[in-house]
Amino acid sequence: MSPVPAAAPPRNAFREQQWREAHERYLDCARRVFAALGYPAATVADIVEAANGSRATFYAHFRDKADIAACLFERVLPEEGGIYHLGADFPGPAREQVRAWLDEHVLQFWTRYAVEIEVVNHAMAADPRIAARHYQWIVDAVCRLEPYLARWRGEHEEAGITRACLLVLQLERLCYHWLIRGVRHDRETVLDILAENWCRELRVLAEGPS
């Protein structure tokens, strides 16, 4: 019996690979440019030059500078989502476990991805479309807290999601001004307050609407 020939790869597989590689190259170069120059001073021309590419290729991948900033942040969203997925497993929740989660996962994420967070905040301020994308990211993060939203169904669903979104947004704003913009806070005090706030609000969410 003659061997069955291997299936030929899709004709466009090579083009798709080229597209992905170019996309990632522009994102990597944009990160370096933003880190070196800051978002306000950086230009599309700077990114194109760093990528050794062309403006035509840039605009085949990204709408503008704000769009590549958003895409840069979207690249780390799976890791951010994983953080809130971990938060959904708290028993109780226990204050010390919540505090350790904030210290070891949430604050570490903000420190590790300071460039991505800084540029997307500038992009949100400049472009309402990026701000809308950011709010959807918040909603997606909140969905990772699903066990705490189980009682918020039907007419109460919007209220539950809004409460959870507010909890995440408060955390984001504090971390942004503290860890990115450099407003001075005592780390231990901040962790104590955040842990108390998260424990209290997660209990309210777990109990459901009164």
mmCIF file of C-alpha atoms in Angstrom:
data_model
loop_
_atom_site.group_PDB
_atom_site.id
_atom_site.type_symbol
_atom_site.label_atom_id
_atom_site.label_comp_id
_atom_site.label_asym_id
_atom_site.label_seq_id
_atom_site.Cartn_x
_atom_site.Cartn_y
_atom_site.Cartn_z
ATOM 1 C CA MET A 1 0.000 0.000 0.000
ATOM 2 C CA SER A 2 1.350 3.347 -0.961
ATOM 3 C CA PRO A 3 1.972 5.745 1.940
ATOM 4 C CA VAL A 4 -0.607 8.442 2.365
ATOM 5 C CA PRO A 5 1.003 11.782 1.501
ATOM 6 C CA ALA A 6 1.113 14.387 4.254
ATOM 7 C CA ALA A 7 -1.504 17.084 3.970
ATOM 8 C CA ALA A 8 -0.131 20.162 2.276
ATOM 9 C CA PRO A 9 -0.055 23.241 4.495
ATOM 10 C CA PRO A 10 -2.591 25.955 3.678
ATOM 11 C CA ARG A 11 -1.390 28.144 0.844
ATOM 12 C CA ASN A 12 -1.550 31.250 2.999
ATOM 13 C CA ALA A 13 0.256 29.720 6.026
ATOM 14 C CA PHE A 14 3.551 31.351 5.079
ATOM 15 C CA ARG A 15 1.891 34.747 4.653
ATOM 16 C CA GLU A 16 0.135 34.406 7.987
ATOM 17 C CA GLN A 17 3.433 33.583 9.669
ATOM 18 C CA GLN A 18 5.056 36.619 8.040
ATOM 19 C CA TRP A 19 2.161 38.781 9.199
ATOM 20 C CA ARG A 20 2.437 37.535 12.788
ATOM 21 C CA GLU A 21 6.192 38.007 12.855
ATOM 22 C CA ALA A 22 5.895 41.556 11.501
ATOM 23 C CA HIS A 23 3.129 42.322 13.995
ATOM 24 C CA GLU A 24 5.221 41.140 16.915
ATOM 25 C CA ARG A 25 8.299 42.971 15.636
ATOM 26 C CA TYR A 26 6.411 46.269 15.532
ATOM 27 C CA LEU A 27 5.025 45.664 19.025
ATOM 28 C CA ASP A 28 8.498 44.875 20.411
ATOM 29 C CA CYS A 29 9.961 47.966 18.752
ATOM 30 C CA ALA A 30 7.082 50.148 19.923
ATOM 31 C CA ARG A 31 7.699 49.021 23.495
ATOM 32 C CA ARG A 32 11.372 49.985 23.254
ATOM 33 C CA VAL A 33 10.524 53.354 21.688
ATOM 34 C CA PHE A 34 7.862 54.136 24.287
ATOM 35 C CA ALA A 35 10.214 53.123 27.100
ATOM 36 C CA ALA A 36 12.980 55.362 25.724
ATOM 37 C CA LEU A 37 11.004 58.426 24.607
ATOM 38 C CA GLY A 38 7.721 58.213 26.501
ATOM 39 C CA TYR A 39 4.351 57.927 24.804
ATOM 40 C CA PRO A 40 3.749 61.666 24.172
ATOM 41 C CA ALA A 41 7.095 62.232 22.429
ATOM 42 C CA ALA A 42 7.194 58.966 20.465
ATOM 43 C CA THR A 43 5.924 59.002 16.875
ATOM 44 C CA VAL A 44 4.880 56.408 14.328
ATOM 45 C CA ALA A 45 8.039 57.347 12.394
ATOM 46 C CA ASP A 46 10.157 56.437 15.440
ATOM 47 C CA ILE A 47 8.490 53.023 15.665
ATOM 48 C CA VAL A 48 8.841 52.376 11.933
ATOM 49 C CA GLU A 49 12.527 53.295 12.059
ATOM 50 C CA ALA A 50 13.152 51.051 15.068
ATOM 51 C CA ALA A 51 11.440 48.174 13.262
ATOM 52 C CA ASN A 52 13.412 48.834 10.076
ATOM 53 C CA GLY A 53 10.070 48.774 8.286
ATOM 54 C CA SER A 54 7.775 51.066 6.366
ATOM 55 C CA ARG A 55 4.807 53.253 7.186
ATOM 56 C CA ALA A 56 2.703 51.182 4.786
ATOM 57 C CA THR A 57 3.470 48.018 6.771
ATOM 58 C CA PHE A 58 2.796 49.792 10.058
ATOM 59 C CA TYR A 59 -0.635 50.950 8.890
ATOM 60 C CA ALA A 60 -1.414 47.475 7.587
ATOM 61 C CA HIS A 61 -1.217 46.340 11.216
ATOM 62 C CA PHE A 62 -2.228 49.337 13.331
ATOM 63 C CA ARG A 63 -4.561 52.277 12.933
ATOM 64 C CA ASP A 64 -2.259 54.785 14.650
ATOM 65 C CA LYS A 65 -0.003 55.273 17.672
ATOM 66 C CA ALA A 66 -2.878 54.834 20.128
ATOM 67 C CA ASP A 67 -3.880 51.576 18.476
ATOM 68 C CA ILE A 68 -0.406 50.049 18.759
ATOM 69 C CA ALA A 69 -0.319 51.142 22.414
ATOM 70 C CA ALA A 70 -3.605 49.310 22.991
ATOM 71 C CA CYS A 71 -2.346 46.233 21.131
ATOM 72 C CA LEU A 72 0.819 46.307 23.219
ATOM 73 C CA PHE A 73 -1.266 46.160 26.389
ATOM 74 C CA GLU A 74 -3.613 43.545 24.953
ATOM 75 C CA ARG A 75 -0.598 41.283 24.554
ATOM 76 C CA VAL A 76 -0.304 41.021 28.357
ATOM 77 C CA LEU A 77 -4.048 40.700 29.038
ATOM 78 C CA PRO A 78 -3.960 36.886 29.369
ATOM 79 C CA GLU A 79 -1.579 37.268 32.305
ATOM 80 C CA GLU A 80 -3.729 39.985 33.880
ATOM 81 C CA GLY A 81 -6.811 37.826 33.435
ATOM 82 C CA GLY A 82 -5.012 34.981 35.139
ATOM 83 C CA ILE A 83 -4.471 37.190 38.175
ATOM 84 C CA TYR A 84 -8.212 37.690 38.678
ATOM 85 C CA HIS A 85 -8.858 34.034 37.988
ATOM 86 C CA LEU A 86 -6.617 33.294 40.977
ATOM 87 C CA GLY A 87 -8.648 35.782 42.998
ATOM 88 C CA ALA A 88 -11.798 33.798 42.311
ATOM 89 C CA ASP A 89 -10.491 30.850 44.353
ATOM 90 C CA PHE A 90 -10.281 32.597 47.736
ATOM 91 C CA PRO A 91 -12.077 30.692 50.492
ATOM 92 C CA GLY A 92 -13.970 32.981 52.795
ATOM 93 C CA PRO A 93 -12.187 35.089 51.567
ATOM 94 C CA ALA A 94 -9.296 35.035 54.059
ATOM 95 C CA ARG A 95 -7.622 38.405 54.567
ATOM 96 C CA GLU A 96 -4.040 37.100 54.645
ATOM 97 C CA GLN A 97 -4.556 35.104 51.466
ATOM 98 C CA VAL A 98 -6.000 38.154 49.700
ATOM 99 C CA ARG A 99 -3.095 40.283 50.928
ATOM 100 C CA ALA A 100 -0.550 37.754 49.660
ATOM 101 C CA TRP A 101 -2.330 37.645 46.285
ATOM 102 C CA LEU A 102 -2.180 41.429 45.996
ATOM 103 C CA ASP A 103 1.489 41.493 46.973
ATOM 104 C CA GLU A 104 2.764 38.546 44.942
ATOM 105 C CA HIS A 105 0.593 38.774 41.838
ATOM 106 C CA VAL A 106 -1.203 42.085 41.368
ATOM 107 C CA LEU A 107 1.610 44.464 42.337
ATOM 108 C CA GLN A 108 4.164 42.311 40.532
ATOM 109 C CA PHE A 109 2.090 42.548 37.343
ATOM 110 C CA TRP A 110 2.016 46.335 37.567
ATOM 111 C CA THR A 111 5.760 46.489 38.130
ATOM 112 C CA ARG A 112 6.601 44.048 35.333
ATOM 113 C CA TYR A 113 4.415 45.753 32.720
ATOM 114 C CA ALA A 114 4.893 49.393 33.701
ATOM 115 C CA VAL A 115 5.647 50.426 30.097
ATOM 116 C CA GLU A 116 2.512 48.802 28.682
ATOM 117 C CA ILE A 117 0.345 50.277 31.425
ATOM 118 C CA GLU A 118 1.773 53.773 31.074
ATOM 119 C CA VAL A 119 1.322 53.943 27.298
ATOM 120 C CA VAL A 120 -2.221 52.579 27.307
ATOM 121 C CA ASN A 121 -3.244 55.170 29.894
ATOM 122 C CA HIS A 122 -1.934 57.925 27.615
ATOM 123 C CA ALA A 123 -3.699 56.322 24.657
ATOM 124 C CA MET A 124 -7.004 56.188 26.556
ATOM 125 C CA ALA A 125 -6.790 59.878 27.346
ATOM 126 C CA ALA A 126 -6.205 60.703 23.682
ATOM 127 C CA ASP A 127 -8.634 58.316 21.981
ATOM 128 C CA PRO A 128 -12.188 57.460 23.148
ATOM 129 C CA ARG A 129 -12.030 54.202 21.193
ATOM 130 C CA ILE A 130 -9.109 53.019 23.318
ATOM 131 C CA ALA A 131 -10.977 54.069 26.468
ATOM 132 C CA ALA A 132 -13.914 51.932 25.347
ATOM 133 C CA ARG A 133 -11.588 48.978 24.744
ATOM 134 C CA HIS A 134 -10.103 49.488 28.204
ATOM 135 C CA TYR A 135 -13.522 49.326 29.869
ATOM 136 C CA GLN A 136 -14.206 46.071 28.053
ATOM 137 C CA TRP A 137 -10.906 44.734 29.402
ATOM 138 C CA ILE A 138 -12.158 45.585 32.903
ATOM 139 C CA VAL A 139 -15.432 43.753 32.282
ATOM 140 C CA ASP A 140 -13.496 40.741 30.978
ATOM 141 C CA ALA A 141 -11.315 40.773 34.107
ATOM 142 C CA VAL A 142 -14.418 40.936 36.298
ATOM 143 C CA CYS A 143 -15.797 37.848 34.557
ATOM 144 C CA ARG A 144 -12.834 35.931 36.005
ATOM 145 C CA LEU A 145 -14.452 36.535 39.423
ATOM 146 C CA GLU A 146 -17.463 34.510 38.288
ATOM 147 C CA PRO A 147 -17.960 32.548 41.553
ATOM 148 C CA TYR A 148 -18.588 35.850 43.347
ATOM 149 C CA LEU A 149 -21.156 36.902 40.742
ATOM 150 C CA ALA A 150 -23.176 33.696 40.800
ATOM 151 C CA ARG A 151 -26.013 35.258 42.834
ATOM 152 C CA TRP A 152 -26.176 38.382 40.672
ATOM 153 C CA ARG A 153 -28.442 37.235 37.891
ATOM 154 C CA GLY A 154 -31.438 38.599 36.045
ATOM 155 C CA GLU A 155 -32.374 42.094 37.170
ATOM 156 C CA HIS A 156 -29.375 42.225 39.529
ATOM 157 C CA GLU A 157 -26.712 41.298 36.964
ATOM 158 C CA GLU A 158 -25.790 44.864 36.033
ATOM 159 C CA ALA A 159 -25.474 45.861 39.696
ATOM 160 C CA GLY A 160 -23.186 42.918 40.418
ATOM 161 C CA ILE A 161 -20.933 43.594 37.458
ATOM 162 C CA THR A 162 -20.819 47.299 38.308
ATOM 163 C CA ARG A 163 -19.770 46.562 41.906
ATOM 164 C CA ALA A 164 -17.029 44.216 40.701
ATOM 165 C CA CYS A 165 -15.877 46.686 38.028
ATOM 166 C CA LEU A 166 -15.629 49.425 40.634
ATOM 167 C CA LEU A 167 -13.463 47.168 42.792
ATOM 168 C CA VAL A 168 -11.066 46.484 39.902
ATOM 169 C CA LEU A 169 -11.039 50.114 38.725
ATOM 170 C CA GLN A 170 -10.208 51.379 42.226
ATOM 171 C CA LEU A 171 -7.303 48.951 42.379
ATOM 172 C CA GLU A 172 -6.076 49.995 38.911
ATOM 173 C CA ARG A 173 -6.202 53.733 39.645
ATOM 174 C CA LEU A 174 -4.327 53.360 42.916
ATOM 175 C CA CYS A 175 -1.661 51.150 41.335
ATOM 176 C CA TYR A 176 -1.302 53.514 38.389
ATOM 177 C CA HIS A 177 -0.676 56.624 40.478
ATOM 178 C CA TRP A 178 1.461 54.747 42.995
ATOM 179 C CA LEU A 179 3.527 52.293 40.955
ATOM 180 C CA ILE A 180 3.599 54.028 37.567
ATOM 181 C CA ARG A 181 3.374 57.757 38.303
ATOM 182 C CA GLY A 182 5.438 57.566 41.479
ATOM 183 C CA VAL A 183 3.046 58.909 44.139
ATOM 184 C CA ARG A 184 4.606 57.840 47.428
ATOM 185 C CA HIS A 185 2.798 55.298 49.611
ATOM 186 C CA ASP A 186 3.917 52.890 52.298
ATOM 187 C CA ARG A 187 3.672 49.427 50.730
ATOM 188 C CA GLU A 188 2.596 47.620 53.889
ATOM 189 C CA THR A 189 -0.126 50.165 54.636
ATOM 190 C CA VAL A 190 -1.454 50.013 51.089
ATOM 191 C CA LEU A 191 -1.531 46.214 51.169
ATOM 192 C CA ASP A 192 -3.403 46.230 54.487
ATOM 193 C CA ILE A 193 -6.043 48.651 53.185
ATOM 194 C CA LEU A 194 -6.439 46.901 49.836
ATOM 195 C CA ALA A 195 -6.786 43.493 51.501
ATOM 196 C CA GLU A 196 -9.469 44.794 53.870
ATOM 197 C CA ASN A 197 -11.355 46.468 51.040
ATOM 198 C CA TRP A 198 -11.219 43.433 48.744
ATOM 199 C CA CYS A 199 -12.279 41.023 51.502
ATOM 200 C CA ARG A 200 -15.228 43.217 52.442
ATOM 201 C CA GLU A 201 -16.413 43.698 48.856
ATOM 202 C CA LEU A 202 -15.915 40.069 47.856
ATOM 203 C CA ARG A 203 -18.072 39.001 50.807
ATOM 204 C CA VAL A 204 -20.796 41.407 49.690
ATOM 205 C CA LEU A 205 -20.612 40.014 46.165
ATOM 206 C CA ALA A 206 -20.678 36.417 47.421
ATOM 207 C CA GLU A 207 -23.791 37.107 49.531
ATOM 208 C CA GLY A 208 -25.627 38.479 46.527
ATOM 209 C CA PRO A 209 -28.158 41.333 46.388
ATOM 210 C CA SER A 210 -29.872 42.080 49.679
#
